[in-house]
Coordinates of C-alpha atoms in Angstrom, one line a residue:
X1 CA -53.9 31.0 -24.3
X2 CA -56.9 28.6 -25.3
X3 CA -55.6 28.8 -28.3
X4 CA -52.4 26.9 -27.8
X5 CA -52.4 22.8 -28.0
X6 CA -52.6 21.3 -24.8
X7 CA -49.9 18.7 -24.1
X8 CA -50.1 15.7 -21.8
X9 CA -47.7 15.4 -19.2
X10 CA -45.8 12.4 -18.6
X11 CA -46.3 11.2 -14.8
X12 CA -42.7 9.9 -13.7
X13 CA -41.9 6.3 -13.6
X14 CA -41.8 5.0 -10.1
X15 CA -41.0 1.7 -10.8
X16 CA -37.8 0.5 -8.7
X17 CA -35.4 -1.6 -10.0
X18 CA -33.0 -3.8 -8.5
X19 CA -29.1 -2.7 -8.3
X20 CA -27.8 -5.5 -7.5
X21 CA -29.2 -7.7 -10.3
X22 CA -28.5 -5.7 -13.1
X23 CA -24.9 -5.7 -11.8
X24 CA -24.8 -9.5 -11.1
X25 CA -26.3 -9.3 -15.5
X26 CA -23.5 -7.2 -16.4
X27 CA -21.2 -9.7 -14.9
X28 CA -22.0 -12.4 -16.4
X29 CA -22.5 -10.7 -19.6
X30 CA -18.5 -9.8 -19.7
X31 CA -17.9 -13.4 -18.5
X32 CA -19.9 -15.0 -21.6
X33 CA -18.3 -12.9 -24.0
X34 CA -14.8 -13.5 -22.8
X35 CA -15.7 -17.3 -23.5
X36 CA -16.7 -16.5 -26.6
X37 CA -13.7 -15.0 -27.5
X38 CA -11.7 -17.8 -26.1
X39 CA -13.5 -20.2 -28.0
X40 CA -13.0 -18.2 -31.3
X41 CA -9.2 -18.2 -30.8
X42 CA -9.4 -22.1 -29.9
X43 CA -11.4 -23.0 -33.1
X44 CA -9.0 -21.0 -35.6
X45 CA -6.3 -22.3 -33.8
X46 CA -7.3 -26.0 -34.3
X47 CA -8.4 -25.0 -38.0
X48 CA -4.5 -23.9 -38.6
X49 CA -2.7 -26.9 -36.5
X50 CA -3.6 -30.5 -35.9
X51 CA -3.9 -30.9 -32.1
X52 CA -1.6 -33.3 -30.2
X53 CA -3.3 -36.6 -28.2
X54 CA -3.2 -34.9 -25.3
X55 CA -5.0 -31.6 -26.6
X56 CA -7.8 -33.8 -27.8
X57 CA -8.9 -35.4 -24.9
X58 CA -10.9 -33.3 -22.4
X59 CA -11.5 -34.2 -18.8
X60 CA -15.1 -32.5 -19.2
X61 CA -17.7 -35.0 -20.5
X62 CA -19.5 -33.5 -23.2
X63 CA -23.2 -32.7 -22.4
X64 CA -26.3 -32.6 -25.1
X65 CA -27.1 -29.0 -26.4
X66 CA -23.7 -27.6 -24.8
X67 CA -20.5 -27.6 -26.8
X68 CA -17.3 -29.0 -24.7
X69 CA -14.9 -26.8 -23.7
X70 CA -11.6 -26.1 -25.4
X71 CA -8.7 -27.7 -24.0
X72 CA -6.7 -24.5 -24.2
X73 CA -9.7 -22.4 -22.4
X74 CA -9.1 -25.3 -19.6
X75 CA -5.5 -24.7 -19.5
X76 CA -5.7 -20.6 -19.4
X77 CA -8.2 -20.4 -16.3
X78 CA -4.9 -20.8 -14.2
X79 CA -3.2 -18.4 -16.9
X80 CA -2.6 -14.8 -16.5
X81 CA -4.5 -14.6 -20.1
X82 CA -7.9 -14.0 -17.7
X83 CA -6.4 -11.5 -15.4
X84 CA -8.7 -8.8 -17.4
X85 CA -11.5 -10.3 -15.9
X86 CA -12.9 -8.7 -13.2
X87 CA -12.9 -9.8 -10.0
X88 CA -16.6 -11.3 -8.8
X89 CA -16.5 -11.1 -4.8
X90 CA -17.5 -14.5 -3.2
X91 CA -17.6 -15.7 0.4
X92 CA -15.7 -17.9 1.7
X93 CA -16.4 -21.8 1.3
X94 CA -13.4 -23.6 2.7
X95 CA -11.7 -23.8 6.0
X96 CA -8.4 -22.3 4.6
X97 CA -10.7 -19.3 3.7
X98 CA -12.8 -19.0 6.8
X99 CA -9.3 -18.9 9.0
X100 CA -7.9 -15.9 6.8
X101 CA -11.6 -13.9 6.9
X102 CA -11.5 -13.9 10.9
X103 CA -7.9 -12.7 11.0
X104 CA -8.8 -9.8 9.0
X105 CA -11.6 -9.0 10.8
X106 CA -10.2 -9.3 13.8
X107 CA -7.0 -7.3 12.8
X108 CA -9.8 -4.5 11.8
X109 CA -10.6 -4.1 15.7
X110 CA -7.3 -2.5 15.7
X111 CA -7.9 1.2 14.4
X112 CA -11.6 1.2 16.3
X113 CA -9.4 1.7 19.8
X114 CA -7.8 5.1 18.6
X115 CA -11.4 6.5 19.0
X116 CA -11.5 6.7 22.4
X117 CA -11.6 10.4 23.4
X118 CA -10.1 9.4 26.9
X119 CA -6.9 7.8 25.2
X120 CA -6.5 10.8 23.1
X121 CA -6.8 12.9 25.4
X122 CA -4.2 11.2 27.1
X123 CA -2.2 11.2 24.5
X124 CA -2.2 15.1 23.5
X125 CA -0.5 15.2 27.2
X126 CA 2.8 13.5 26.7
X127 CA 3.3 14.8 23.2
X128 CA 5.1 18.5 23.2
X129 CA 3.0 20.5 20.9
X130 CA 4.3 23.9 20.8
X131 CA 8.1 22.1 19.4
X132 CA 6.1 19.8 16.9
X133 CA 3.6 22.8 15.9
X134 CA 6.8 25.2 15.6
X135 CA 9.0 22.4 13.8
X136 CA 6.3 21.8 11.1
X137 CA 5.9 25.6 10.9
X138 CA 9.2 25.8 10.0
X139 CA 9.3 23.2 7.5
X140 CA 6.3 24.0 5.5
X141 CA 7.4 27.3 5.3
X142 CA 10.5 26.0 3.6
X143 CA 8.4 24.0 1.3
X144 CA 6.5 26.9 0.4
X145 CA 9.7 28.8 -0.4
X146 CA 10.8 26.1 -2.8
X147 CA 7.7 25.8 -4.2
X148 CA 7.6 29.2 -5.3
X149 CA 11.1 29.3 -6.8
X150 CA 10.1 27.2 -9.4
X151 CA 6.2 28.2 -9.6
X152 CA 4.6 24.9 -8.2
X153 CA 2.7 23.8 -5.8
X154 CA 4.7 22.6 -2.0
X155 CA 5.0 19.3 -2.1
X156 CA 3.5 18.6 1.0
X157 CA 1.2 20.9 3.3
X158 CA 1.2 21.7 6.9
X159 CA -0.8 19.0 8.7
X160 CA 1.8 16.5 6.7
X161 CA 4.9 18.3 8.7
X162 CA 3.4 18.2 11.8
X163 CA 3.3 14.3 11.1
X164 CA 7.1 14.6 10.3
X165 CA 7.8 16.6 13.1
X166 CA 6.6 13.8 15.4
X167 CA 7.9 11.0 13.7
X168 CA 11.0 12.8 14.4
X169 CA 10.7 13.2 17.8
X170 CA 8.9 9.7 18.2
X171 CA 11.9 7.8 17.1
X172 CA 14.4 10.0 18.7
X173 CA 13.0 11.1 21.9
X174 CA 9.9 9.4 23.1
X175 CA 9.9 5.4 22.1
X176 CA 12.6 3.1 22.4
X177 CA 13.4 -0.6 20.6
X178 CA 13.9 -3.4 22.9
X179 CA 15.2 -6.6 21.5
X180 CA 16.6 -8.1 24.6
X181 CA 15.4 -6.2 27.4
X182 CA 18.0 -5.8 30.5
X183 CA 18.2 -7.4 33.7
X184 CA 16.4 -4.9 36.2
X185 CA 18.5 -6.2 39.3
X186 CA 22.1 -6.2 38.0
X187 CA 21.7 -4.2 34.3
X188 CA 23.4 -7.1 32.7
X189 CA 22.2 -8.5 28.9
X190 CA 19.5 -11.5 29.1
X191 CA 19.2 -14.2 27.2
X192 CA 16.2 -15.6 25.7
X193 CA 14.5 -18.0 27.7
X194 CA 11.2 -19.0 26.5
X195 CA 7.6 -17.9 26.6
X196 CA 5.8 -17.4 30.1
X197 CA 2.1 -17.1 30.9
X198 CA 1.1 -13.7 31.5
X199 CA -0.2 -13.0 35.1
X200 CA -3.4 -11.5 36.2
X201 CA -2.0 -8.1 36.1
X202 CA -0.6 -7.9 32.8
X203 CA -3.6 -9.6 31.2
X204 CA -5.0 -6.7 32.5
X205 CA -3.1 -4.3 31.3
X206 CA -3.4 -5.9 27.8
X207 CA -0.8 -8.8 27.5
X208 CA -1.4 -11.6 24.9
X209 CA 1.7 -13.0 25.6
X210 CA 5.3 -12.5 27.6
X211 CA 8.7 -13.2 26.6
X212 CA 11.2 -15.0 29.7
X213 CA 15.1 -13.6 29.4
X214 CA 17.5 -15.2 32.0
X215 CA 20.4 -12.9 33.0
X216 CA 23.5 -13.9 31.3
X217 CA 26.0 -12.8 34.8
X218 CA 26.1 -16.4 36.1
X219 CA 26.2 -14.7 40.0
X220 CA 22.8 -13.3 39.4
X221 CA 20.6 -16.0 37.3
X222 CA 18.0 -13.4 37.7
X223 CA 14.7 -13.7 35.5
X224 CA 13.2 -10.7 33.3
X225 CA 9.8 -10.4 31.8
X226 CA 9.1 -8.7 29.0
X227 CA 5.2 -8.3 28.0
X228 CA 4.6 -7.4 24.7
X229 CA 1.2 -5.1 25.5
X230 CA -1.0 -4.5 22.8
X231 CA -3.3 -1.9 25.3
X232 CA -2.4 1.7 23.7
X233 CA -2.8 3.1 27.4
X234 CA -0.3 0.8 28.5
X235 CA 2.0 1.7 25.7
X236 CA 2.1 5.3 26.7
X237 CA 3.4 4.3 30.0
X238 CA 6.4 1.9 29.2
X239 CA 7.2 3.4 25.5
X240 CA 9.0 0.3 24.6
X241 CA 8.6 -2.5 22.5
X242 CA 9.4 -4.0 18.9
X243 CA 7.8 -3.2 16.2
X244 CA 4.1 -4.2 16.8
X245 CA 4.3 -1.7 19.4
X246 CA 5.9 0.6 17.6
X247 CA 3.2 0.8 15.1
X248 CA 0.7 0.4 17.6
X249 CA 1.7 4.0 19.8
X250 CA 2.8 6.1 16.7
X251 CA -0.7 5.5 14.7
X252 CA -2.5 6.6 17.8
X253 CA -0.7 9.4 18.4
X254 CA -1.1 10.7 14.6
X255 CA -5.0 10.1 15.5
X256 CA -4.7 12.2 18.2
X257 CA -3.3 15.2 16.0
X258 CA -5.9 14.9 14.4
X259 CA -5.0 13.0 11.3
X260 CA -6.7 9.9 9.5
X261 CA -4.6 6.9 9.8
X262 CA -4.6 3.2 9.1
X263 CA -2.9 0.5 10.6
X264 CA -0.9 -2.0 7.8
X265 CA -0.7 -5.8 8.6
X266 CA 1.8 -7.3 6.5
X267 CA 1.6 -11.1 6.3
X268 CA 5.4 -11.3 6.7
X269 CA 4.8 -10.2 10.4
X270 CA 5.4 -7.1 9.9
X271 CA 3.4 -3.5 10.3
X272 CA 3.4 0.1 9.5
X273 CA 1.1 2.9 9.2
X274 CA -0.6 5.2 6.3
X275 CA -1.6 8.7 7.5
X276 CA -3.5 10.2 4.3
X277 CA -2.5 13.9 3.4
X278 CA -5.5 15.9 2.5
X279 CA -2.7 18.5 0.7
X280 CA -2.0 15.4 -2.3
X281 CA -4.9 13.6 -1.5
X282 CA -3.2 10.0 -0.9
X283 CA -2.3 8.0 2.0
X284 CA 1.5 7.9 2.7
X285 CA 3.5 5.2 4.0
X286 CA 5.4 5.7 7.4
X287 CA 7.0 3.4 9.6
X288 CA 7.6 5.0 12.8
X289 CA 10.6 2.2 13.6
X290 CA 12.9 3.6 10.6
X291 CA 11.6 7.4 10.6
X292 CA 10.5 6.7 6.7
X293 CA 7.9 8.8 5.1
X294 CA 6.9 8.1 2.4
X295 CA 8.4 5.1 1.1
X296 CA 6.6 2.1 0.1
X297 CA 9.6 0.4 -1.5
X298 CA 11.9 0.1 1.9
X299 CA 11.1 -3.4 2.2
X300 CA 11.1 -5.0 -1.2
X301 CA 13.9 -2.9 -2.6
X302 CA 15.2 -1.7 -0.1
X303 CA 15.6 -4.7 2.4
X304 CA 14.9 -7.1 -0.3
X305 CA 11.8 -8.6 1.2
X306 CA 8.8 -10.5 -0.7
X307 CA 5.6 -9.4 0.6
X308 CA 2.3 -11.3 -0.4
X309 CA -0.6 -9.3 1.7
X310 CA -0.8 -5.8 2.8
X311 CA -4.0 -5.5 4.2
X312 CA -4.9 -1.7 5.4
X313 CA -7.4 -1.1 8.2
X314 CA -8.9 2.1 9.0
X315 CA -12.0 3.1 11.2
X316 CA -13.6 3.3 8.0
X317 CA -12.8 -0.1 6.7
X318 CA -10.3 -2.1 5.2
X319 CA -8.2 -2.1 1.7
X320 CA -5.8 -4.5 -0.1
X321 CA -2.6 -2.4 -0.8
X322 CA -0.3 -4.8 -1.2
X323 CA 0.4 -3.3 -4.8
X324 CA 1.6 0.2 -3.1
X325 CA 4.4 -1.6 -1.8
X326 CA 5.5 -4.4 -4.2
X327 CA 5.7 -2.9 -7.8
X328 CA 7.2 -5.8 -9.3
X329 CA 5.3 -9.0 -8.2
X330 CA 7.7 -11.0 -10.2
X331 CA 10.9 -10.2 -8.1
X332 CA 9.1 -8.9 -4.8
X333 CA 6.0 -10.7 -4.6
X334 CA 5.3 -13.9 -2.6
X335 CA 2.7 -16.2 -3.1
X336 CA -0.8 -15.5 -1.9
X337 CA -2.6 -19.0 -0.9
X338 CA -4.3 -17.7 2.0
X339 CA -7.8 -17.8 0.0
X340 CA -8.6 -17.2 -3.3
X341 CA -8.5 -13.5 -4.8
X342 CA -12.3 -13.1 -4.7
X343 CA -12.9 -14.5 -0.9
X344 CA -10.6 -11.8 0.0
X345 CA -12.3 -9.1 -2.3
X346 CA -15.8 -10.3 -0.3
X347 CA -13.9 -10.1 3.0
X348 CA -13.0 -6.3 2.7
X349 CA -16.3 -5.1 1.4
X350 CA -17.9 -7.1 4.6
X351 CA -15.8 -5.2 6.6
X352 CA -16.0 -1.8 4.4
X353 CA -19.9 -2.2 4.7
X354 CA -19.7 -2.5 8.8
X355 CA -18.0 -0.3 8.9
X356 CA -20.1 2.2 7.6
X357 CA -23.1 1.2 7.6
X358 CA -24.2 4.3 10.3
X359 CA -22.4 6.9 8.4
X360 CA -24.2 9.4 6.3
X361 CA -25.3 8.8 2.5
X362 CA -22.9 11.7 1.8
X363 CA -19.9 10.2 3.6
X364 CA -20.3 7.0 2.1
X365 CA -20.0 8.5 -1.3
X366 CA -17.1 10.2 -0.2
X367 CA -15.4 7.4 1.1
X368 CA -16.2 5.3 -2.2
X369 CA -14.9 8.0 -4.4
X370 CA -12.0 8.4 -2.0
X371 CA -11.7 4.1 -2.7
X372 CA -11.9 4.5 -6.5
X373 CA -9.6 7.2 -6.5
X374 CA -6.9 5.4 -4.4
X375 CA -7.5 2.2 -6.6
X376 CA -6.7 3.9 -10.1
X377 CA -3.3 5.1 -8.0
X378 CA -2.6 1.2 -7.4
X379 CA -3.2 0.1 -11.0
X380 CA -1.1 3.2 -12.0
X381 CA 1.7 0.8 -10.0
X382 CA 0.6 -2.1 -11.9
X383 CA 0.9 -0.4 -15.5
X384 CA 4.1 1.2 -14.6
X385 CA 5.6 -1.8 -13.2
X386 CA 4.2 -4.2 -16.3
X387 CA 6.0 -1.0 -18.6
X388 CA 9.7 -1.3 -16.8
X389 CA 9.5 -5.0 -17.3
X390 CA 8.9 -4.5 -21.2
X391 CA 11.5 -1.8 -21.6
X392 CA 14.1 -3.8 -19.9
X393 CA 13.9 -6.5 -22.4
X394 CA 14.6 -4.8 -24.9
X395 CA 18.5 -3.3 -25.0
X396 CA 19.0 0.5 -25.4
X397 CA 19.4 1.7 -28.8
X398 CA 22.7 2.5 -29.3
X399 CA 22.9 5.4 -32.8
X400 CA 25.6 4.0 -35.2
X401 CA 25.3 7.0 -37.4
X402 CA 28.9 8.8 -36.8
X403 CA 27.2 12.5 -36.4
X404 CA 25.1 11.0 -34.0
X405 CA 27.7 10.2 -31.3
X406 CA 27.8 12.5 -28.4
X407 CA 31.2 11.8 -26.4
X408 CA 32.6 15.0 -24.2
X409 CA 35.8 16.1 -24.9
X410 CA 37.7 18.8 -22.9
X411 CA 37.8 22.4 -23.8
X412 CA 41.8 22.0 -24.8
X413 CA 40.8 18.9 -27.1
X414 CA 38.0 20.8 -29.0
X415 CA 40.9 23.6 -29.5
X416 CA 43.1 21.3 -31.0
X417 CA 40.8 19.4 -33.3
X418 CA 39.3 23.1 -34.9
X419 CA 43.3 24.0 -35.2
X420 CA 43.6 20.7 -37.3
X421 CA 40.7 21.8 -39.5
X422 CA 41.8 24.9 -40.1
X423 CA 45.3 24.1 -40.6
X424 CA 44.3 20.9 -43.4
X425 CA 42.1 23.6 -45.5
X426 CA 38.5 23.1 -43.6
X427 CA 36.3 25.6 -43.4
X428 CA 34.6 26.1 -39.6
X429 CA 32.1 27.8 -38.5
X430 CA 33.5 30.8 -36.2
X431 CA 31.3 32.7 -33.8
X432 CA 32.4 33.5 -29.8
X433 CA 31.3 29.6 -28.6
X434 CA 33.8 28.3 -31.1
X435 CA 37.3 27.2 -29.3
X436 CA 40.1 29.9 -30.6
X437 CA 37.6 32.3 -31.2
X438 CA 36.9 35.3 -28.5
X439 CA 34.4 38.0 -28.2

């Protein structure tokens, strides 16, 4: 043993380093060498071409020891030529910005009230549970069935059709639309009458605001009120409303299944909500007003809407998912001047890092691997939407080659165009598929 050398071990490095630095360096590093690049094109393009007047004038004074920059670079920083760029975060500067941030962050208030255990509770009371739990039963067995018919996996799992089951019976049974409500002394249709203050009562009960309808039987002239509640435990009592309240409710009462939900603001006044399925590991669109699962193009192509934010809050944070739900920003998409791109990239990581800043190490990595997960799905949207819009420019290929025309003829056709061959000399292949020809 004395025999062998004796080596020195190394005492590990305890020097700490800063994260945030080296990824404000890397940054900038990408940043400088897409200038570059820029530059590079510029220069051989003004080698090849004489530039016009207007290209050779630059509104950027030139400084000492820095070159000036090329017209064209100028011109592409409102180009889509710097989309591959990331995205730096930044907070907001002006007013326009500052107004957007404190709407989101007081939208994200929303899905914080769904953890009250008392509500919950409350609401595990008015939904029936046995018909739900045997109604989803029943379905994923049938999914399970289909599944194995064709050796794959069921397309969605249990918890997911107990979800159905009560959008089901939440459209159908429980919750009912109100556009103009109906007058309570004669039952006659209102009209619309204005905006009232709300009273004491329903201030307390959660009313930002109440619609006034005036009976439209001239012998009764009676008033109606109609608050629009945004209190959950209110909402379980009068299960009526549009569709804020629609939303509102039928969120909660996924919560209360036990489910993980968000709560989508639309800026087109609009909202929905995303229940995520642990069995495909995705959230899924469903909007508890039109009984859709599932289907994040209903409002672009399906009602034809242009949607410019979808902003989806959770008790864990907040997440731009705009690009779920509008594949094709050219047709669908509606301008987004709220704030700039990277004020509202710094608005949801503040409200992703409050969020959870009192969860575990081990849930935050979850939830950001859950985050970068979910945002490789959205640019899947992007790069499948960018594809569709290449193919359709160019037209199909139609074959000119004679052989290679496929047009369906009926069986007595076929029959008569081998008699024709045989009958002018040609030879044809005979075998039991050939027309004429049996076993």
């Amino acid at each position: 043993m004395a025999d062998r050398p004796h080596h020195a071990q190394r005492a590990p490095s305890t020097d700490a380093f800063d994260a945030t630095a080296l990824t404000k360096q890397f940054e900038q590093l990408i940043l400088t060498k897409r200038f570059d690049n820029l530059q590079k094109q510029c220069r051989s393009r003004s080698r090849t071409s004489s530039p016009s007047p207007s290209q050779s004038s630059s509104s950027y004074p030139a400084s000492p020891g820095r070159p000036s920059p090329c017209p064209s670079y100028q011109s592409s920083q409102r180009s889509s030529r710097l989309r591959s760029l990331p995205i730096v975060p930044m907070p907001p500067q002006d007013p326009a910005s500052m107004k957007f941030r404190n709407l989101l962050h007081g939208l994200s208030v929303t899905p914080t009230k769904y953890e009250n255990p008392g509500l919950l509770d409350e609401a595990l009371t008015v939904i029936p549970l046995d018909r739900l739990y045997s109604e989803a039963e029943e379905e994923c067995q049938i999914f399970q069935a289909q599944a194995a018919s064709v050796g794959k996996k069921p397309e969605w799992g249990y918890q997911d059709c107990v979800i159905r089951a009560l959008l089901k019976w939440f459209k159908r049974s429980f919750f009912t639309f109100v556009n103009n409500p109906p007058c309570s002394r004669c039952f006659m249709p209102t009209i619309a009458h204005g905006m009232a203050p709300p009273t004491p009562d329903e201030t307390a009960r959660g009313a930002t605001r109440v619609e006034l309808y005036r009976c439209s039987e001239p012998s009764c002239g009676a008033f109606e009120r109609f608050p629009r509640y945004s209190d959950v435990w209110q909402l379980l009592q009068t299960r009526r409303g549009r569709v804020g309240e629609w939303a509102n409710c039928f969120t909660m009462l996924c919560r209360a299944l036990g489910s993980r939900v968000r709560w989508v603001w639309n800026s087109e006044d609009y909202v929905w909500t995303e229940v995520y399925s642990e069995h495909q590991k995705r959230w899924v669109h469903v909007d508890a007003c039109e009984e859709a699962w599932d289907q994040p193009r209903l409002y672009t192509e399906g009602w034809g809407r242009k949607l410019a934010y979808c902003i989806a809050f959770s008790i864990d944070g907040a997440t731009d998912v705009t690009r779920r739900y509008v594949r094709s920003p050219a047709k669908h998409g509606a301008h987004r001047t709220r704030a700039p791109e990277e004020v509202l990239l710094w608005v949801i990581y503040e409200i992703r890092k409050m969020r959870r800043e009192k969860l575990s190490p081990s849930e935050r990595r979850r939830l950001m691997k859950e985050d970068e997960r979910e945002e490789r799905e959205l640019r899947a949207f992007t790069a499948a939407a960018l594809a569709a819009e290449i193919n359709a420019l160019f037209p199909p290929r139609r074959s000119t080659r004679p052989d290679e025309q496929k047009t369906p003829v009926s069986r007595e056709e076929a029959a008569a165009e081998w008699l024709r061959t045989r009958q002018s000399g040609g030879t044809g292949q005979s075998g039991p598929d050939r027309p004429g020809e049996g076993r």
